[in-house]
Short mmCIF file of C-alpha atoms in Angstrom, two decimals:
data_model
loop_
_atom_site.label_atom_id
_atom_site.label_comp_id
_atom_site.label_asym_id
_atom_site.label_seq_id
_atom_site.Cartn_x
_atom_site.Cartn_y
_atom_site.Cartn_z
CA MET A 1 1.58 1.23 15.86
CA HIS A 2 3.96 2.49 18.64
CA ILE A 3 0.43 3.74 20.78
CA LEU A 4 -1.48 0.40 20.05
CA HIS A 5 1.69 -1.25 20.90
CA HIS A 6 1.48 0.30 24.16
CA VAL A 7 -2.57 0.13 24.93
CA ALA A 8 -2.10 -4.03 24.01
CA LYS A 9 0.30 -4.83 26.50
CA ALA A 10 -2.35 -3.06 29.09
CA GLY A 11 -5.00 -5.32 27.86
CA GLY A 12 -6.56 -2.79 25.96
CA VAL A 13 -6.94 -5.18 22.97
CA THR A 14 -9.06 -7.82 23.58
CA PRO A 15 -9.53 -11.10 21.16
CA ALA A 16 -13.01 -9.36 20.50
CA THR A 17 -11.36 -6.45 19.42
CA GLN A 18 -9.07 -8.08 17.05
CA ASP A 19 -12.29 -9.89 15.64
CA LYS A 20 -14.20 -6.87 15.23
CA VAL A 21 -11.16 -5.38 13.08
CA ALA A 22 -10.45 -8.65 11.22
CA GLU A 23 -14.56 -8.68 10.17
CA ARG A 24 -13.92 -4.85 9.08
CA PHE A 25 -10.47 -5.34 7.19
CA PRO A 26 -10.25 -9.06 6.12
CA GLN A 27 -7.74 -8.45 3.73
CA ILE A 28 -5.27 -7.47 6.15
CA ALA A 29 -6.36 -9.98 9.03
CA ARG A 30 -3.81 -12.30 8.96
CA TYR A 31 -0.98 -10.10 8.98
CA TYR A 32 -3.06 -7.49 11.37
CA ARG A 33 -3.10 -10.13 13.86
CA ALA A 34 0.86 -11.05 13.79
CA ALA A 35 1.75 -7.32 14.39
CA HIS A 36 4.03 -8.15 17.53
CA VAL A 37 6.21 -5.25 17.12
CA ASP A 38 5.33 -1.46 17.24
CA TRP A 39 7.22 -0.49 14.14
CA ALA A 40 7.47 -1.73 10.27
CA HIS A 41 9.21 -0.38 7.05
CA ARG A 42 7.17 2.50 5.44
CA TRP A 43 6.84 0.84 2.41
CA GLN A 44 4.99 -2.58 4.01
CA MET A 45 1.95 -0.60 5.17
CA SER A 46 -1.41 -0.28 3.25
CA ALA A 47 -3.92 2.07 3.35
CA SER A 48 -6.18 -0.25 4.86
CA PHE A 49 -3.56 -1.65 7.50
CA CYS A 50 -3.39 2.21 9.00
CA GLU A 51 -6.90 2.25 8.58
CA ALA A 52 -7.33 -1.16 10.84
CA ILE A 53 -5.18 0.32 13.27
CA HIS A 54 -6.77 3.37 13.88
CA TYR A 55 -9.85 1.87 14.38
CA THR A 56 -8.78 -0.70 16.74
CA LEU A 57 -7.37 2.47 19.19
CA GLU A 58 -11.23 3.84 18.41
CA LEU A 59 -12.46 0.23 19.87
CA ALA A 60 -9.79 0.26 22.55
CA SER A 61 -10.23 4.41 23.83
CA SER A 62 -12.73 2.81 26.03
CA HIS A 63 -10.64 1.21 28.11
CA PRO A 64 -10.20 3.16 31.78
CA VAL A 65 -6.63 4.25 31.44
CA PHE A 66 -6.59 4.80 27.77
CA ASP A 67 -5.67 8.55 28.20
CA ASP A 68 -2.44 7.18 30.44
CA LEU A 69 -1.12 5.04 27.78
CA LEU A 70 -1.17 7.46 25.24
CA ASP A 71 0.82 9.48 27.55
CA GLU A 72 2.88 6.93 27.83
CA ALA A 73 3.48 6.01 24.38
CA PHE A 74 4.50 9.44 23.59
CA ARG A 75 7.49 9.48 26.31
CA THR A 76 8.59 5.56 25.38
CA PRO A 77 11.28 5.53 22.66
CA LEU A 78 10.24 3.70 19.26
CA THR A 79 11.42 -0.01 18.54
CA PRO A 80 14.01 -0.82 17.41
CA GLN A 81 15.31 2.67 16.96
CA GLY A 82 15.54 3.30 20.24
CA LYS A 83 14.57 7.14 19.33
CA PRO A 84 11.82 9.14 20.97
CA PRO A 85 8.44 9.93 19.04
CA PRO A 86 8.64 13.22 17.29
CA PHE A 87 5.73 14.46 18.93
CA VAL A 88 5.22 17.21 21.69
CA PRO A 89 4.49 16.54 25.27
CA GLY A 90 0.25 16.86 25.70
CA SER A 91 -0.35 16.49 21.81
CA GLN A 92 -1.38 13.19 22.22
CA SER A 93 -5.49 13.71 22.36
CA ALA A 94 -5.02 16.57 19.51
CA LEU A 95 -3.30 13.89 17.20
CA PHE A 96 -5.50 10.88 17.83
CA ALA A 97 -8.12 13.22 16.57
CA TRP A 98 -6.53 14.07 13.42
CA LYS A 99 -7.54 11.92 10.88
CA PRO A 100 -7.56 13.95 7.12
CA GLN A 101 -8.48 11.76 3.71
CA TRP A 102 -5.76 10.09 1.85
CA TRP A 103 -5.76 12.36 -0.74
CA SER A 104 -6.16 15.54 1.14
CA ILE A 105 -3.87 18.34 0.19
CA PRO A 106 -2.65 20.16 3.21
CA SER A 107 -4.16 23.49 4.17
CA ASP A 108 -2.44 26.04 5.94
CA GLU A 109 -3.89 24.92 8.76
CA ASP A 110 -2.86 21.41 8.62
CA LEU A 111 0.68 22.57 8.20
CA ALA A 112 0.36 24.96 11.13
CA LEU A 113 -1.27 22.01 13.12
CA GLU A 114 1.90 19.51 12.38
CA ALA A 115 4.01 22.38 13.32
CA TYR A 116 2.04 22.60 16.65
CA LEU A 117 2.13 18.98 17.45
CA THR A 118 5.85 17.65 16.20
CA ASP A 119 9.19 18.99 17.18
CA PRO A 120 11.69 17.26 14.67
CA ASN A 121 14.62 18.50 17.09
CA ILE A 122 13.43 15.74 19.52
CA GLN A 123 14.93 13.01 17.01
CA ASP A 124 17.52 15.33 15.25
CA ARG A 125 19.17 15.98 19.11
CA MET A 126 19.60 11.78 19.09
CA GLY A 127 22.50 12.13 16.56
CA ASP A 128 22.17 8.92 15.14
CA VAL A 129 21.21 7.84 11.52
CA ASP A 130 17.66 6.38 11.17
CA TRP A 131 18.48 3.45 8.44
CA LEU A 132 14.80 3.19 7.61
CA GLU A 133 14.53 6.55 6.21
CA PRO A 134 16.39 7.99 3.21
CA LEU A 135 19.43 9.82 4.04
CA ALA A 136 18.91 12.77 1.71
CA PRO A 137 15.99 14.77 1.62
CA VAL A 138 13.32 12.82 -0.87
CA ALA A 139 10.64 14.82 -2.90
CA TRP A 140 7.31 13.98 -2.08
CA TYR A 141 4.34 14.50 -4.70
CA PHE A 142 0.78 15.17 -4.57
CA SER A 143 -0.39 12.22 -7.01
CA ALA A 144 -2.50 13.49 -9.81
CA ALA A 145 -6.07 12.52 -8.57
CA ALA A 146 -5.52 14.39 -5.35
CA VAL A 147 -4.80 17.38 -7.44
CA ALA A 148 -7.69 16.81 -9.28
CA VAL A 149 -10.03 16.07 -6.03
CA ASP A 150 -8.64 19.35 -4.63
CA PHE A 151 -9.00 21.38 -8.16
CA LEU A 152 -12.83 20.20 -8.34
CA SER A 153 -13.69 20.90 -4.89
CA ARG A 154 -12.80 24.50 -5.52
CA LEU A 155 -15.64 24.63 -7.77
CA ARG A 156 -18.76 26.01 -7.22
CA ARG A 157 -21.36 23.26 -7.63
CA GLU A 158 -22.56 24.51 -10.73
CA GLN A 159 -19.48 24.68 -12.53
CA ARG A 160 -19.03 21.21 -11.35
CA MET A 161 -22.46 20.27 -13.01
CA ARG A 162 -21.72 21.68 -16.27
CA ILE A 163 -18.66 19.77 -16.74
CA ARG A 164 -19.01 17.84 -20.01
CA GLU A 165 -15.81 16.96 -21.19
CA LYS A 166 -14.03 13.67 -19.91
CA ILE A 167 -11.10 14.63 -17.21
CA ILE A 168 -7.98 12.73 -18.15
CA ILE A 169 -5.70 12.35 -15.00
CA ARG A 170 -2.11 11.20 -15.97
CA GLU A 171 -0.13 10.22 -13.12
CA ASP A 172 3.49 10.30 -13.99
CA MET A 173 5.03 10.47 -10.26
CA ARG A 174 4.27 8.36 -7.16
CA GLY A 175 2.03 10.19 -4.79
CA ALA A 176 2.34 10.45 -1.02
CA ALA A 177 -0.03 8.97 1.50
CA HIS A 178 -1.12 5.63 -0.33
CA PRO A 179 -1.80 6.52 -3.68
CA GLU A 180 -3.48 3.49 -4.65
CA CYS A 181 -6.90 4.62 -2.56
CA HIS A 182 -6.82 8.19 -3.86
CA ALA A 183 -9.61 7.54 -6.59
CA SER A 184 -12.09 7.37 -3.93
CA GLY A 185 -11.70 11.33 -3.53
CA LEU A 186 -13.49 11.67 -6.76
CA ILE A 187 -16.59 9.60 -5.78
CA PRO A 188 -18.54 12.82 -4.50
CA CYS A 189 -18.00 14.61 -7.91
CA CYS A 190 -19.07 11.30 -10.18
CA ILE A 191 -22.32 11.17 -7.74
CA GLU A 192 -23.09 14.64 -8.06
CA ASN A 193 -22.95 14.88 -11.60
CA PRO A 194 -23.92 11.81 -13.51
CA LYS A 195 -22.59 12.83 -16.70
CA LEU A 196 -19.05 13.64 -15.28
CA ARG A 197 -16.40 10.71 -17.10
CA ILE A 198 -12.98 10.44 -15.45
CA GLU A 199 -9.95 8.42 -16.95
CA VAL A 200 -6.73 7.71 -14.87
CA HIS A 201 -3.75 6.98 -16.94
CA MET A 202 -1.17 4.81 -14.98
CA GLY A 203 2.47 3.79 -15.24
CA VAL A 204 4.03 0.59 -13.82
CA TRP A 205 7.40 2.58 -13.84
CA ASN A 206 5.82 5.92 -12.04
CA SER A 207 2.86 5.59 -10.12
CA LEU A 208 2.80 2.01 -9.52
CA MET A 209 6.97 2.11 -8.91
CA PRO A 210 7.67 0.64 -5.40
CA PRO A 211 9.51 3.80 -3.62
CA ILE A 212 13.02 2.26 -3.95
CA TRP A 213 14.34 5.42 -3.85
CA LEU A 214 13.77 5.44 0.18
CA GLU A 215 16.32 2.84 0.73
CA TYR A 216 19.00 3.83 -1.68
CA GLN A 217 21.73 4.13 1.48
CA PHE A 218 21.75 0.55 1.46
CA TRP A 219 23.07 0.36 -1.93
CA ASP A 220 26.14 2.41 -1.59
CA TYR A 221 28.44 -0.36 -2.96
CA ASP A 222 26.15 -2.31 -5.39
CA VAL A 223 23.56 -0.38 -7.53
CA PRO A 224 21.24 -2.80 -8.56
CA THR A 225 19.75 -2.95 -12.44
CA GLY A 226 16.49 -4.61 -11.25
CA ILE A 227 14.15 -4.65 -8.56
CA GLY A 228 12.39 -7.90 -6.47
CA ALA A 229 9.26 -8.98 -7.94
CA HIS A 230 7.40 -9.09 -4.83
CA ARG A 231 8.00 -5.33 -4.30
CA PHE A 232 6.05 -4.84 -7.43
CA LEU A 233 3.58 -7.33 -6.37
CA ARG A 234 2.52 -5.46 -3.12
CA SER A 235 2.31 -2.25 -4.73
CA PHE A 236 -0.05 -3.82 -7.52
CA ALA A 237 -2.07 -5.97 -5.36
CA ASP A 238 -2.77 -2.79 -3.43
CA TRP A 239 -3.94 -0.60 -6.27
CA ILE A 240 -6.02 -3.62 -7.63
CA GLY A 241 -7.81 -3.74 -4.26
CA GLU A 242 -8.56 -0.36 -3.66
CA SER A 243 -9.55 0.19 -7.29
CA LEU A 244 -11.96 -2.55 -7.16
CA SER A 245 -13.65 -1.15 -4.04
CA LEU A 246 -14.56 2.01 -5.57
CA PHE A 247 -17.81 0.92 -6.77
CA SER A 248 -19.03 -0.43 -3.43
CA SER A 249 -17.95 2.74 -2.13
CA GLY A 250 -20.30 4.28 -4.35
CA MET A 251 -18.57 5.27 -7.53
CA PRO A 252 -21.37 5.06 -10.33
CA VAL A 253 -20.60 2.65 -13.06
CA GLY A 254 -19.19 4.08 -15.94
CA ALA A 255 -17.88 7.02 -14.42
CA LEU A 256 -14.35 6.12 -14.14
CA ARG A 257 -11.62 4.11 -15.62
CA PHE A 258 -8.10 3.52 -15.67
CA ILE A 259 -5.61 3.15 -18.18
CA LEU A 260 -2.57 0.92 -17.27
CA GLU A 261 0.43 1.55 -19.83
CA GLY A 262 1.51 -1.92 -21.33
CA SER A 263 4.08 -1.50 -24.17
CA GLU A 264 7.33 -1.39 -22.32
CA LYS A 265 9.32 -4.85 -22.57
CA GLU A 266 10.21 -4.16 -18.65
CA THR A 267 6.29 -3.84 -17.97
CA LEU A 268 5.42 -6.89 -19.77
CA GLN A 269 7.84 -8.80 -17.58
CA VAL A 270 6.11 -7.18 -14.82
CA TRP A 271 2.72 -8.02 -16.50
CA THR A 272 3.82 -11.70 -16.77
CA MET A 273 4.33 -11.96 -13.16
CA ILE A 274 1.45 -10.36 -11.78
CA LYS A 275 -0.53 -12.85 -14.20
CA HIS A 276 1.39 -15.77 -12.73
CA ALA A 277 0.72 -14.68 -9.14
CA ALA A 278 -2.93 -14.44 -10.17
CA GLY A 279 -2.73 -18.08 -11.47
CA LEU A 280 -1.13 -19.73 -8.12
CA GLN A 281 -3.96 -17.76 -6.28
CA GLU A 282 -6.52 -19.54 -8.18
CA THR A 283 -4.76 -22.86 -7.84
CA LEU A 284 -3.72 -22.57 -4.18
CA ILE A 285 -7.58 -21.89 -3.31
CA GLN A 286 -8.71 -25.00 -5.29
CA SER A 287 -6.18 -26.70 -3.95
CA VAL A 288 -7.18 -29.93 -1.81
CA GLN A 289 -4.98 -28.44 0.82
CA VAL A 290 -7.49 -25.20 1.31
CA GLN A 291 -10.69 -27.16 0.08
CA GLN A 292 -10.34 -29.71 3.22
CA HIS A 293 -8.71 -27.28 5.85
CA GLY A 294 -9.29 -23.91 4.79
CA GLU A 295 -7.01 -21.26 6.09
CA ILE A 296 -3.09 -22.11 6.31
CA SER A 297 -1.72 -21.35 9.25
CA LEU A 298 1.69 -19.78 9.08
CA GLY A 299 3.09 -21.67 11.47
CA ILE A 300 3.24 -25.29 9.78
CA ILE A 301 5.30 -23.66 6.82
CA ARG A 302 9.36 -22.70 7.33
CA ASN A 303 11.49 -20.19 5.10
CA GLU A 304 14.72 -20.62 3.97
CA TRP A 305 16.31 -19.99 7.39
CA ASN A 306 13.98 -23.18 8.78
CA LEU A 307 12.23 -20.84 10.91
CA THR A 308 8.72 -20.47 11.09
CA CYS A 309 6.99 -17.62 8.54
CA GLU A 310 4.21 -16.56 11.26
CA ARG A 311 6.29 -13.99 12.24
CA ASP A 312 7.32 -12.27 9.07
CA SER A 313 3.33 -11.90 8.54
CA LEU A 314 4.24 -7.66 8.73
CA LEU A 315 7.07 -7.58 7.13
CA LYS A 316 6.30 -10.03 4.09
CA ARG A 317 2.52 -9.19 3.86
CA PHE A 318 2.15 -11.58 0.78
CA GLN A 319 3.70 -14.56 2.33
CA LEU A 320 1.58 -16.94 0.47
CA PRO A 321 -0.91 -16.62 -3.05
CA CYS A 322 -3.78 -16.39 -0.87
CA ASP A 323 -2.58 -13.33 0.96
CA LEU A 324 -3.56 -11.33 -2.09
CA PRO A 325 -6.98 -9.89 -2.45
CA VAL A 326 -9.60 -11.94 -2.54
CA SER A 327 -10.69 -10.35 -5.84
CA PHE A 328 -6.97 -10.43 -7.51
CA CYS A 329 -7.29 -13.27 -9.55
CA GLU A 330 -10.93 -12.56 -11.06
CA ALA A 331 -9.43 -8.91 -11.80
CA ILE A 332 -6.61 -10.09 -13.58
CA LYS A 333 -8.89 -12.49 -15.63
CA GLN A 334 -11.33 -9.25 -16.36
CA ILE A 335 -8.26 -6.88 -17.54
CA VAL A 336 -6.97 -9.74 -19.81
CA ALA A 337 -10.44 -10.13 -21.34
CA GLY A 338 -11.20 -6.15 -21.62
CA THR A 339 -14.19 -6.32 -19.22
CA SER A 340 -12.32 -4.65 -16.33
CA ILE A 341 -12.47 -0.69 -15.68
CA ILE A 342 -8.85 -1.60 -15.87
CA GLN A 343 -7.92 -1.10 -19.38
CA PHE A 344 -4.24 -2.43 -20.20
CA ASN A 345 -2.91 -0.24 -23.06
CA GLY A 346 -0.81 -2.95 -25.07
CA ASP A 347 -1.45 -6.62 -25.31
CA PRO A 348 -2.06 -8.41 -22.02
CA GLY A 349 -1.65 -11.57 -23.42
CA GLY A 350 -3.50 -14.89 -22.56
CA LEU A 351 -4.14 -16.24 -19.21
CA TRP A 352 -2.56 -19.09 -17.41
CA ASN A 353 -3.40 -22.91 -18.16
CA SER A 354 -5.61 -23.40 -15.10
CA ARG A 355 -6.42 -26.93 -16.03
CA GLU A 356 -2.20 -27.63 -16.16
CA MET A 357 -1.80 -25.64 -12.87
CA ASN A 358 -4.16 -27.48 -11.15
CA MET A 359 -3.62 -30.56 -12.26
CA THR A 360 0.21 -30.57 -11.45
CA ARG A 361 -0.18 -28.55 -8.06
CA ARG A 362 -3.93 -29.95 -6.74
CA TYR A 363 -2.18 -32.02 -3.92
CA TRP A 364 0.74 -29.95 -2.83
CA SER A 365 1.05 -29.03 0.75
CA PRO A 366 1.32 -25.32 1.86
CA GLN A 367 5.21 -25.80 1.96
CA ASP A 368 5.35 -26.88 -1.76
CA PHE A 369 2.89 -23.49 -2.41
CA TYR A 370 5.41 -21.42 -0.46
CA ASN A 371 8.46 -22.77 -2.00
CA GLU A 372 7.29 -21.70 -5.55
CA TRP A 373 5.56 -18.35 -4.27
CA SER A 374 8.92 -17.41 -2.41
CA SER A 375 10.74 -18.09 -5.78
CA LEU A 376 8.56 -16.08 -7.66
CA SER A 377 8.63 -12.92 -5.27
CA ALA A 378 12.60 -13.45 -5.49
CA THR A 379 12.87 -12.99 -9.06
CA SER A 380 14.59 -10.04 -10.08
CA VAL A 381 12.61 -7.05 -12.30
CA SER A 382 14.68 -5.33 -14.80
CA LEU A 383 14.51 -1.56 -14.48
CA PRO A 384 14.04 0.15 -17.80
CA THR A 385 16.32 3.12 -16.85
CA GLY A 386 19.68 0.95 -16.50
CA ASP A 387 19.60 1.06 -13.04
CA VAL A 388 17.96 2.67 -9.40
CA ARG A 389 20.15 5.97 -9.79
CA PHE A 390 17.45 7.35 -12.02
CA PHE A 391 14.82 6.90 -9.58
CA PHE A 392 17.10 8.43 -6.86
CA LYS A 393 17.77 11.44 -8.90
CA LYS A 394 14.00 11.90 -10.24
CA TYR A 395 12.86 12.02 -6.25
CA GLU A 396 15.65 14.27 -5.02
CA LEU A 397 14.74 16.84 -3.35
CA GLN A 398 17.59 19.48 -4.56
CA ALA A 399 17.04 18.07 -8.28
CA LEU A 400 13.53 19.44 -7.54
CA LEU A 401 14.60 22.88 -6.42
CA ARG A 402 16.62 22.93 -9.28
CA GLU A 403 13.81 22.53 -11.79
CA GLN A 404 12.03 25.57 -10.06
CA ILE A 405 14.63 27.77 -9.96
CA PHE A 406 15.65 27.53 -13.31
#
């Protein structure tokens, strides 16, 4: 984003360029167009947004001074921290060309390239705390899906073709590098062996848990026992969107399914919130406002500080129910009905009362929908472990090292 910010300021990103990107990545079009700054919280990014940024740079690379703009970006401090980028001078071309798959486990060559392109001392010499990053070393885990992709790729083709037993993948930790899309790495193996069957077991409190351990420095004096519903909604919506796109990306029908743990009380609380969000999405789409006027402009909606919401698009990706993936509502219906590739391992309960919701909200204004959506997003979801310190310890690097030693 820092590079794109410089290219855009020089006129390298035209309205036609933005239209091409929005057409390829329709789900992120609203907050992509509203990216006025060169930074965003790590947990706000989605895989699609990162790919859209890279695609924009590819389109802009024909700009006459594109290389000069890359060089300028590498020498200009980041916003808002004022720190320089951690890349060594002259590495911009190699960095721009490096596009590993999200599920790739780094090889020795990849690690060597990273060491060649970056110099952590550039930022360490500043001596300041980066409040957007954790203060203590954090353990990052490869997703189980990424490990499975890596394992299968190391087998000979004849070995993969002989696999007849179902492969069960259990995600017990949140994986690094947008784990919601890692199942895509299994597509080539499933196409190669039509008899291959894979089952991915997920959990709300492990693989879908928002990475709150990256923010714990803000909670030194107030240790919360819950987490905002909007955090889970982002994580869940990203996973739903990526999972349902598997078939359009080539995954054979019947080759893969997900099992979502749904027995814990706190999990059911999250699931109830997810269903309510899906119901609001359906209701807003069917409202008179959308039917008559189409897409809602965030410039006409005001938040609790009486400011328009358009500049918050990057920091709050789902500001309205219609910002959820287009298929979100239908996906939740299929999960409840038991016809989805995502199986709810528990009682999914019933659906929302569509008729009642439509009758009471049919003539609502965008502001009315925003107010209810904002109230839902602010709901606190109880943590099954008591408070957030459990997750701090779970993802603490020193705790992982102690386990390996003993």
